[in-house]
Short mmCIF file of C-alpha atoms in Angstrom, two decimals:
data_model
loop_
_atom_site.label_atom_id
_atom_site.label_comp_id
_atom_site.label_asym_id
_atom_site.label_seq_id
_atom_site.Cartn_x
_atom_site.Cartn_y
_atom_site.Cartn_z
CA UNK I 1 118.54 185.76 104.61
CA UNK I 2 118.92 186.21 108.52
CA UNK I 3 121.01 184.00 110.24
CA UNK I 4 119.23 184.66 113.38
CA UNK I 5 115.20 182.56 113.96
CA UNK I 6 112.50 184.83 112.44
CA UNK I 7 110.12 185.51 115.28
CA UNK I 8 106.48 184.77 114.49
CA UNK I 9 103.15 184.76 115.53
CA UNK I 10 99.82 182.98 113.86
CA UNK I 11 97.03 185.75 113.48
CA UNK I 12 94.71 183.42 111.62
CA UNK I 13 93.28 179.75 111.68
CA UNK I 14 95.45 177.43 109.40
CA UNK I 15 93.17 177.53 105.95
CA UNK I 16 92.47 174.86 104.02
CA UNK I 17 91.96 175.14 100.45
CA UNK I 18 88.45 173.64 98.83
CA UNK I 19 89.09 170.34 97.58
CA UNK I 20 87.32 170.93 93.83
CA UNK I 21 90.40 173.58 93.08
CA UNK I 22 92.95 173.92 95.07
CA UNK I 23 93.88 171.00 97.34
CA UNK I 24 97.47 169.26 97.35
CA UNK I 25 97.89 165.71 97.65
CA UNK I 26 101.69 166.08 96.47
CA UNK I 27 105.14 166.35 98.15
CA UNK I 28 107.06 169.53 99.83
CA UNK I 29 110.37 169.01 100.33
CA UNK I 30 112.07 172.22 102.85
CA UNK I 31 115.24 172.93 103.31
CA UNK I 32 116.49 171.95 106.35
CA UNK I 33 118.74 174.66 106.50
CA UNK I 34 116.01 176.75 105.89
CA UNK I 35 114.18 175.45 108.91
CA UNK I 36 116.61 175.76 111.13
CA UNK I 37 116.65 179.98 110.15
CA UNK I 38 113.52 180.19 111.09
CA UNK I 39 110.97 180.46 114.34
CA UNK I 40 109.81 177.07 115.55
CA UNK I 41 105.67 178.72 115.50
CA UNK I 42 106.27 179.23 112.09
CA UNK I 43 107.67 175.19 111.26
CA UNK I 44 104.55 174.38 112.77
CA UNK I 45 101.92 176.89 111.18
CA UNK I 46 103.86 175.37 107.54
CA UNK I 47 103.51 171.91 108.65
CA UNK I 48 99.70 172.42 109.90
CA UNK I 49 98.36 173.92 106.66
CA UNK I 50 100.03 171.17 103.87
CA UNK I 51 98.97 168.44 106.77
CA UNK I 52 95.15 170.42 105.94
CA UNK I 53 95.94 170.80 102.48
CA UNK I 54 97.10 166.85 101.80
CA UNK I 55 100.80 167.46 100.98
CA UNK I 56 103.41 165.15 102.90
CA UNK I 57 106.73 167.37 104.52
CA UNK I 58 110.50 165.98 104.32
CA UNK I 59 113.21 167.97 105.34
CA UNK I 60 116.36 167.73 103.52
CA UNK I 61 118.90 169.40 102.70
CA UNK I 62 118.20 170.90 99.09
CA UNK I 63 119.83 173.75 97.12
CA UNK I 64 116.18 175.37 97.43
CA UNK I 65 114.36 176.96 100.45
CA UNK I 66 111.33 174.25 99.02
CA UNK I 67 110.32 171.61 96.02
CA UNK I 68 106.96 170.62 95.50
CA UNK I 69 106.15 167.49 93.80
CA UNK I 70 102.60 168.32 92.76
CA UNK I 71 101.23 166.50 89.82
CA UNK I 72 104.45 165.05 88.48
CA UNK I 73 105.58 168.54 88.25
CA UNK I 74 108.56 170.26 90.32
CA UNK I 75 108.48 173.68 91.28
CA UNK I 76 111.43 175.25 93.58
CA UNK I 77 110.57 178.26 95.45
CA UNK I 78 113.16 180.73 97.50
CA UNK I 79 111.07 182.01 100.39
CA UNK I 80 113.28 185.04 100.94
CA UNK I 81 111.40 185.71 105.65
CA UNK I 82 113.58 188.54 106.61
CA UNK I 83 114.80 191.21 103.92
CA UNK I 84 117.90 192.48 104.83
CA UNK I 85 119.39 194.99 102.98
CA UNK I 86 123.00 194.77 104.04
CA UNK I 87 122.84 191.04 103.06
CA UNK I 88 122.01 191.16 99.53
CA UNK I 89 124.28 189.97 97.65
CA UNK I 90 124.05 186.27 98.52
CA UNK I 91 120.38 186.30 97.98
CA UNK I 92 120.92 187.57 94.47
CA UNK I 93 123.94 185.17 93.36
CA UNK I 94 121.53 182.35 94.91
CA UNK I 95 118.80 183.22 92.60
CA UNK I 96 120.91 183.48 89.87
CA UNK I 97 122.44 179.63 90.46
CA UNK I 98 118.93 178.20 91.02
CA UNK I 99 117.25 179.35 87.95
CA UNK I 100 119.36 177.64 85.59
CA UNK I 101 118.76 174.35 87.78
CA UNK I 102 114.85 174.73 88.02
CA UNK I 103 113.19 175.16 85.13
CA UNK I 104 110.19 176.04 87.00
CA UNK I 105 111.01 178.46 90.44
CA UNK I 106 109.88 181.31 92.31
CA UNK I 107 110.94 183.49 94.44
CA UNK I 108 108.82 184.63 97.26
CA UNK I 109 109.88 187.60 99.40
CA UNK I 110 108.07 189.10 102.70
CA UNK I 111 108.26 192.96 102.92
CA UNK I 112 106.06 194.25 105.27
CA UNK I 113 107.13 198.05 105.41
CA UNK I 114 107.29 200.05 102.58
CA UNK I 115 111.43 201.25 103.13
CA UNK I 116 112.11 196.91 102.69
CA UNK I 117 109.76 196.97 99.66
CA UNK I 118 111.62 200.03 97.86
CA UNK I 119 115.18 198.82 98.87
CA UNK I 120 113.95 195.09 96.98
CA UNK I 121 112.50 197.19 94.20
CA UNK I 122 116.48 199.18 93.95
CA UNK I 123 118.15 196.02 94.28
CA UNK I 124 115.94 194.25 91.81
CA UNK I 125 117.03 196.53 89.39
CA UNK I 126 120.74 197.06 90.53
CA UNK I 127 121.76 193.39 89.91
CA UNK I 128 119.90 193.58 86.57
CA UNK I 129 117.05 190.57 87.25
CA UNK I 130 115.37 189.50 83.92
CA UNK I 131 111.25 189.83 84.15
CA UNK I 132 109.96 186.66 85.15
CA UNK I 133 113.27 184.76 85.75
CA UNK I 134 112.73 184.11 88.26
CA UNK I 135 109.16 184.86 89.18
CA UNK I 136 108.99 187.03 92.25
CA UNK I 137 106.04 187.31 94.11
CA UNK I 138 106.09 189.93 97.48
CA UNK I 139 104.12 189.64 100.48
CA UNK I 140 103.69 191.63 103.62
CA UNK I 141 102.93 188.95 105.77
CA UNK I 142 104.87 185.07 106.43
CA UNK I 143 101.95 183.26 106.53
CA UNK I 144 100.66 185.09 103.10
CA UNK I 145 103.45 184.23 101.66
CA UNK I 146 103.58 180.25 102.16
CA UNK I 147 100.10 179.92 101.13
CA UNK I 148 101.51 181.94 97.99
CA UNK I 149 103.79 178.79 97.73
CA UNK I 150 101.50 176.08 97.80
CA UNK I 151 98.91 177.54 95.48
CA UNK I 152 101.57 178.21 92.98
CA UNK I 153 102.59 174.40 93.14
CA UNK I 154 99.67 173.29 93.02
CA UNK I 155 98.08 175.45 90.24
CA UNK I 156 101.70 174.39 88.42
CA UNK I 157 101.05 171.05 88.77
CA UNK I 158 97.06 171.22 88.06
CA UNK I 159 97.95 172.92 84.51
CA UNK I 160 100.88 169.81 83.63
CA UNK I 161 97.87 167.48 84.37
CA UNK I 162 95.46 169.24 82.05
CA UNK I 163 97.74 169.35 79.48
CA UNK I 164 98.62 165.72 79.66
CA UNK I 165 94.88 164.81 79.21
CA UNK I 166 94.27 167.02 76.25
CA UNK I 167 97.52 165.61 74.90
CA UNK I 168 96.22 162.14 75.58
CA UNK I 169 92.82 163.01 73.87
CA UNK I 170 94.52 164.39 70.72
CA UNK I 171 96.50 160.96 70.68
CA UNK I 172 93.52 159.09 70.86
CA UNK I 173 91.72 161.01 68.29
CA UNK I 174 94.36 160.83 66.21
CA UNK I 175 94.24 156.59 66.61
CA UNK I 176 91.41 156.94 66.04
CA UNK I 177 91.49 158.62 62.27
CA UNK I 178 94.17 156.58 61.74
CA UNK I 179 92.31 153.41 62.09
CA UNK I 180 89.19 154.46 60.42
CA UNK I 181 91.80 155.53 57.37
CA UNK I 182 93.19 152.12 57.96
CA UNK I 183 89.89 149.88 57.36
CA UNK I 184 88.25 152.42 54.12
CA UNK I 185 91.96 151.37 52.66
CA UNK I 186 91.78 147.71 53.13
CA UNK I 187 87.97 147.34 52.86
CA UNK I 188 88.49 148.88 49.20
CA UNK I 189 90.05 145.44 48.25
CA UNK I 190 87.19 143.12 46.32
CA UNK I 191 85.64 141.22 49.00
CA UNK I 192 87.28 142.07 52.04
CA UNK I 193 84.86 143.43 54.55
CA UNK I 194 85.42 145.36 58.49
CA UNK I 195 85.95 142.03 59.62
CA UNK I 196 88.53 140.74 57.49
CA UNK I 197 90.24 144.14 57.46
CA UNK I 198 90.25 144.37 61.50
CA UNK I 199 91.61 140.97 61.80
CA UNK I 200 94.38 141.56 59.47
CA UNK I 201 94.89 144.50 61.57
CA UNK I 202 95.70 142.24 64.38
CA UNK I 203 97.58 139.74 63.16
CA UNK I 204 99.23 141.20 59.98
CA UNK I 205 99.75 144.58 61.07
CA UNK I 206 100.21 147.97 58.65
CA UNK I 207 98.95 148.11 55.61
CA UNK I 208 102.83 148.01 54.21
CA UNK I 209 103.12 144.84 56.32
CA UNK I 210 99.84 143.12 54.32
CA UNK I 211 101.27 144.52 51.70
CA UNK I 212 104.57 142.40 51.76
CA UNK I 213 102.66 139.25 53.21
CA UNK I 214 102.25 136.48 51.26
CA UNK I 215 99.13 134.92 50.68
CA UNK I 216 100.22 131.49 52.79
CA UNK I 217 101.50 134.39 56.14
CA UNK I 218 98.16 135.45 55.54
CA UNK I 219 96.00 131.50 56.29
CA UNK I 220 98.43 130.70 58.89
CA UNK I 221 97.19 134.22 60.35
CA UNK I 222 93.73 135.11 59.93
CA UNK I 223 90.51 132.84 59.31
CA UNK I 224 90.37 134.51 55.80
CA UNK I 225 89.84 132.09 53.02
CA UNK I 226 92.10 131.12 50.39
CA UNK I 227 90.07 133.02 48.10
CA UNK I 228 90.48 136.45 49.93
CA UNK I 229 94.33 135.80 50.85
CA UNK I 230 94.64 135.21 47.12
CA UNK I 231 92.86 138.64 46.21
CA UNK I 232 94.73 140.66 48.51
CA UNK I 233 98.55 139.25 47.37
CA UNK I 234 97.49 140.01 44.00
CA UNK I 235 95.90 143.35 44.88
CA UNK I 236 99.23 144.42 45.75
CA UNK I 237 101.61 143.04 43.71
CA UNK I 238 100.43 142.05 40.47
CA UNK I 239 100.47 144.98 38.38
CA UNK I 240 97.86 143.65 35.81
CA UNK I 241 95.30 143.17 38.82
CA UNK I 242 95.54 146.57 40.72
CA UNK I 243 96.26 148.48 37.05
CA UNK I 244 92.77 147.04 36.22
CA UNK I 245 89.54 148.48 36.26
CA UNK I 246 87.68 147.06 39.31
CA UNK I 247 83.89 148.76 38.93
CA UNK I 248 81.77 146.17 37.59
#
């Protein structure tokens, strides 16, 4: 990466992306060594369009050229300005270092003339880089290449959410059986109906815990008469009651 500021020059309005898909509301933290590599015009194009895009900038000084914070997921990107091909090396052994930090990182690097693009493409393949680790994603253009960044966080982030809710669904569904399995068990005790089986649900517990409770645990417990807490003890422990036939 060039020691020297990147020059730069907006050609385009700062975009915003449509709320419904891809808008931000995270955190990007940059590098401020990274910054200070680069042209002021460019600082402030970055810190217009996640200002438009709802993301909040700190500088600091991370191992990264950026982390985004984007749904309780972290993404680290290298954002690779000026390809230089007589300062390769570094570059490489960074990427290398990084990717066993980040689980999730990307490298993004801007080539706008094809004799930068085949000397990445030769280098690539010289320092032996394993597909997809990291991700590299070329651009021609700077500004192309940061809104690369962002919609990669946020798209990142967008499919950790998505996954959490269908996770969260499947647990609930799966209380849900459980429960239901729950009450047909204890409601197949004589005379215990849905709401003696849901309140021994609440105050007993499992059905190994009613199981081991004794028919006084049970009063002091539940509003369930003497009668019923005297069925269910002997529904599970006296062999000559649950042995029995029970279909009258």
């Amino acid at each position: 990466m060039s020691s020297s500021r990147r020059s730069y020059t907006s050609s385009s309005k700062v975009r915003s992306f449509p709320s419904s898909s891809t808008s931000g509301s995270g955190i990007c933290m940059m590098s401020s060594t990274w910054k200070q590599e680069q042209h002021p015009s460019f600082i402030n194009f970055i810190s217009s369009f996640l200002n438009a895009n709802s993301y909040r900038l700190n500088i600091l000084p991370i191992a990264p050229d950026f982390i985004f914070n984007n749904g309780g997921l972290s993404v680290a990107f290298i954002f690779i300005t000026n390809w230089e091909c007589d300062k390769v090396s570094p570059v490489f052994s960074r990427m290398q270092n990084l990717k066993r930090q980040f689980r999730h990182f990307y490298v993004v690097v801007t080539l706008p003339t094809r004799e930068q693009n085949d000397s990445f493409v030769s280098y690539y393949f010289k320092y032996g880089m394993e597909l997809g680790k990291p991700t590299f994603v070329p651009v021609k253009y700077l500004e192309m290449g940061f809104e690369k960044i962002v919609k990669i966080a946020h798209v990142s982030g967008v499919c950790k959410q998505q996954d959490l809710i269908s996770r969260l669904k499947h647990e609930r569904k799966q209380l849900v059986l459980t429960t239901e399995t729950y009450l047909k068990v204890v409601t197949s005790i004589p005379g215990i109906d849905y709401h003696d089986a849901n309140a021994l649900l609440h105050a007993i517990g499992s059905i190994e815990a009613i199981a081991k409770a004794s028919k006084k645990h049970i009063l002091e417990n539940t509003d369930l008469s003497a009668e019923k807490a005297e069925t269910i003890e002997s529904f599970f422990r006296d062999p000559k009651y649950y042995l029995s036939a029970k279909i009258s």
